mmCIF file of C-alpha atoms in Angstrom:
data_model
loop_
_atom_site.group_PDB
_atom_site.id
_atom_site.type_symbol
_atom_site.label_atom_id
_atom_site.label_comp_id
_atom_site.label_asym_id
_atom_site.label_seq_id
_atom_site.Cartn_x
_atom_site.Cartn_y
_atom_site.Cartn_z
ATOM 1 C CA MET A 130 3.737 67.709 48.947
ATOM 2 C CA GLU A 131 6.349 66.130 46.688
ATOM 3 C CA GLY A 132 3.824 65.777 43.884
ATOM 4 C CA ALA A 133 2.784 69.370 44.375
ATOM 5 C CA GLU A 134 6.357 70.595 43.975
ATOM 6 C CA ALA A 135 6.898 68.588 40.805
ATOM 7 C CA THR A 136 3.678 69.791 39.217
ATOM 8 C CA LEU A 137 4.340 73.386 40.223
ATOM 9 C CA ASP A 138 7.845 73.298 38.750
ATOM 10 C CA GLU A 139 6.482 71.819 35.536
ATOM 11 C CA LEU A 140 3.866 74.557 35.300
ATOM 12 C CA SER A 141 6.353 77.331 35.994
ATOM 13 C CA THR A 142 8.730 76.106 33.271
ATOM 14 C CA GLU A 143 5.964 75.312 30.803
ATOM 15 C CA TYR A 144 3.814 78.436 31.158
ATOM 16 C CA GLY A 145 6.160 80.992 32.688
ATOM 17 C CA VAL A 146 5.417 83.119 35.727
ATOM 18 C CA ASP A 147 3.057 85.592 34.002
ATOM 19 C CA SER A 148 0.728 82.922 32.672
ATOM 20 C CA LEU A 149 1.093 80.931 35.894
ATOM 21 C CA ILE A 150 -0.819 83.679 37.719
ATOM 22 C CA GLY A 151 -3.927 82.656 35.795
ATOM 23 C CA LYS A 152 -3.339 78.990 36.683
ATOM 24 C CA LEU A 153 -3.056 79.636 40.437
ATOM 25 C CA GLU A 154 -6.807 79.578 40.996
ATOM 26 C CA LEU A 155 -6.974 76.149 39.373
ATOM 27 C CA LEU A 156 -4.195 74.896 41.635
ATOM 28 C CA VAL A 157 -5.864 76.237 44.779
ATOM 29 C CA ASP A 158 -9.036 74.267 44.027
ATOM 30 C CA ASP A 159 -7.111 70.978 44.002
ATOM 31 C CA GLY A 160 -6.224 71.070 47.713
ATOM 32 C CA GLN A 161 -4.886 72.956 50.683
ATOM 33 C CA LEU A 162 -1.223 72.115 50.191
ATOM 34 C CA TRP A 163 -1.133 73.817 46.840
ATOM 35 C CA LEU A 164 -1.866 77.257 48.213
ATOM 36 C CA LEU A 165 0.670 76.940 51.016
ATOM 37 C CA HIS A 166 3.310 75.803 48.557
ATOM 38 C CA LEU A 167 2.478 78.605 46.133
ATOM 39 C CA CYS A 168 2.755 81.191 48.885
ATOM 40 C CA SER A 169 6.164 79.988 49.997
ATOM 41 C CA LYS A 170 7.708 79.202 46.619
ATOM 42 C CA LEU A 171 6.374 81.848 44.259
ATOM 43 C CA PHE A 172 5.559 84.825 46.486
ATOM 44 C CA ASP A 173 8.657 86.731 45.402
ATOM 45 C CA ARG A 174 7.906 86.129 41.702
ATOM 46 C CA ILE A 175 4.148 86.746 41.734
ATOM 47 C CA LYS A 176 2.892 90.198 40.866
ATOM 48 C CA MET A 177 1.140 92.275 43.515
ATOM 49 C CA ARG A 178 -2.302 91.854 41.993
ATOM 50 C CA HIS A 179 -2.218 88.243 43.106
ATOM 51 C CA ALA A 180 -0.734 88.944 46.543
ATOM 52 C CA LYS A 181 -4.074 90.458 47.558
ATOM 53 C CA PHE A 182 -5.780 87.185 46.649
ATOM 54 C CA ILE A 183 -3.300 85.245 48.768
ATOM 55 C CA ALA A 184 -3.717 87.602 51.722
ATOM 56 C CA ARG A 185 -7.503 87.190 51.764
ATOM 57 C CA THR A 186 -7.545 83.421 51.297
ATOM 58 C CA VAL A 187 -8.201 81.406 54.432
ATOM 59 C CA LEU A 188 -7.813 77.654 54.614
ATOM 60 C CA VAL A 189 -10.309 75.615 56.648
ATOM 61 C CA GLN A 190 -8.380 73.090 58.710
ATOM 62 C CA ASN A 191 -10.045 70.029 60.275
ATOM 63 C CA ASN A 192 -13.498 71.332 59.262
ATOM 64 C CA ASN A 193 -13.116 74.185 61.770
ATOM 65 C CA VAL A 194 -15.129 76.793 59.885
ATOM 66 C CA GLU A 195 -15.583 79.123 62.881
ATOM 67 C CA GLU A 196 -11.834 79.561 63.343
ATOM 68 C CA ALA A 197 -11.417 80.252 59.614
ATOM 69 C CA CYS A 198 -14.208 82.868 59.790
ATOM 70 C CA ARG A 199 -12.488 84.559 62.744
ATOM 71 C CA VAL A 200 -9.214 84.701 60.828
ATOM 72 C CA LEU A 201 -10.968 86.069 57.750
ATOM 73 C CA ASN A 202 -12.798 88.709 59.817
ATOM 74 C CA ARG A 203 -9.490 89.781 61.377
ATOM 75 C CA ILE A 204 -7.846 90.092 57.947
ATOM 76 C CA LEU A 205 -10.764 92.100 56.548
ATOM 77 C CA GLY A 206 -10.794 94.317 59.627
ATOM 78 C CA LYS A 207 -7.087 95.102 59.358
ATOM 79 C CA GLU A 208 -7.442 95.973 55.687
ATOM 80 C CA GLU A 209 -10.445 98.195 56.527
ATOM 81 C CA ILE A 210 -12.730 96.367 54.113
ATOM 82 C CA TYR A 211 -15.654 96.658 56.547
ATOM 83 C CA ASP A 212 -15.170 100.417 56.880
ATOM 84 C CA GLN A 213 -15.109 100.805 53.120
ATOM 85 C CA PHE A 214 -18.277 98.708 52.845
ATOM 86 C CA ARG A 215 -20.074 100.826 55.449
ATOM 87 C CA ARG A 216 -19.046 104.037 53.706
ATOM 88 C CA THR A 217 -20.128 102.915 50.238
ATOM 89 C CA ARG A 218 -23.361 101.303 51.391
ATOM 90 C CA TYR A 219 -25.157 104.648 51.229
ATOM 91 C CA TYR A 220 -24.353 107.830 49.373
ATOM 92 C CA GLU A 221 -22.185 110.207 51.344
ATOM 93 C CA LYS A 222 -22.702 113.848 50.509
ATOM 94 C CA PRO A 223 -19.572 115.832 49.635
ATOM 95 C CA PHE A 224 -19.723 117.995 52.769
ATOM 96 C CA GLN A 225 -19.980 114.837 54.895
ATOM 97 C CA THR A 226 -17.001 113.351 53.074
ATOM 98 C CA ARG A 227 -14.934 116.477 53.738
ATOM 99 C CA ARG A 228 -16.006 116.503 57.372
ATOM 100 C CA ARG A 229 -15.162 112.808 57.806
ATOM 101 C CA ILE A 230 -11.754 113.163 56.153
ATOM 102 C CA ASN A 231 -10.886 116.217 58.271
ATOM 103 C CA PHE A 232 -12.001 114.396 61.409
ATOM 104 C CA GLU A 233 -9.887 111.345 60.496
ATOM 105 C CA ARG A 234 -6.853 113.575 59.915
ATOM 106 C CA CYS A 235 -7.282 115.319 63.271
ATOM 107 C CA LYS A 236 -7.839 111.999 65.009
ATOM 108 C CA SER A 237 -4.688 110.475 63.503
ATOM 109 C CA ILE A 238 -2.617 113.524 64.535
ATOM 110 C CA TYR A 239 -4.038 113.340 68.062
ATOM 111 C CA ASN A 240 -3.396 109.589 68.297
ATOM 112 C CA GLU A 241 0.157 110.018 67.028
ATOM 113 C CA ASP A 242 0.909 112.712 69.622
ATOM 114 C CA MET A 243 -0.727 110.707 72.400
ATOM 115 C CA ASN A 244 1.240 107.574 71.486
ATOM 116 C CA ARG A 245 4.446 109.630 71.472
ATOM 117 C CA LYS A 246 3.643 110.993 74.953
ATOM 118 C CA ILE A 247 2.793 107.532 76.274
ATOM 119 C CA GLN A 248 6.041 106.100 74.916
ATOM 120 C CA PHE A 249 7.936 108.970 76.550
ATOM 121 C CA VAL A 250 6.333 108.273 79.929
ATOM 122 C CA LEU A 251 7.004 104.535 79.630
ATOM 123 C CA ARG A 252 10.728 105.002 78.988
ATOM 124 C CA LYS A 253 12.905 103.763 81.836
ATOM 125 C CA ASN A 254 16.108 105.728 81.253
ATOM 126 C CA ARG A 255 14.769 109.274 81.430
ATOM 127 C CA VAL A 256 15.970 111.984 83.801
ATOM 128 C CA GLU A 257 14.222 112.039 87.179
ATOM 129 C CA PRO A 258 11.974 115.163 87.106
ATOM 130 C CA PHE A 259 11.870 115.535 90.911
ATOM 131 C CA PRO A 260 15.175 114.294 92.381
ATOM 132 C CA GLY A 261 15.078 113.276 96.020
ATOM 133 C CA CYS A 262 11.301 112.758 96.178
ATOM 134 C CA ASN A 263 11.401 108.953 96.085
#
């Protein structure tokens, strides 16, 4: 890791942060430690267009490809990449798009209200609605 830090510092002073974004892919190909070091050291200085690349990069550790695939599937699921792929796989007519968007809005409002009600019921310090019935 020491060599990685020295080389990274040399690159950042030689090329500057803006041109270093183009060099990051080259550094990632050299080994696993490079990407981890880049994430920790330069994340605050890297522009957001590269943060997406970092978020979707999964390292395979100890040749455990199945675990890396599970992690990648979880990341893609949270970012709704699969949903976007399913929607753009076939043409969606405009009336279907409007219907889907309206349904998603209603569903999110319903889920928000239901979560609020559940959190209210789960609170411990609320007033007893029926005193003396315990």
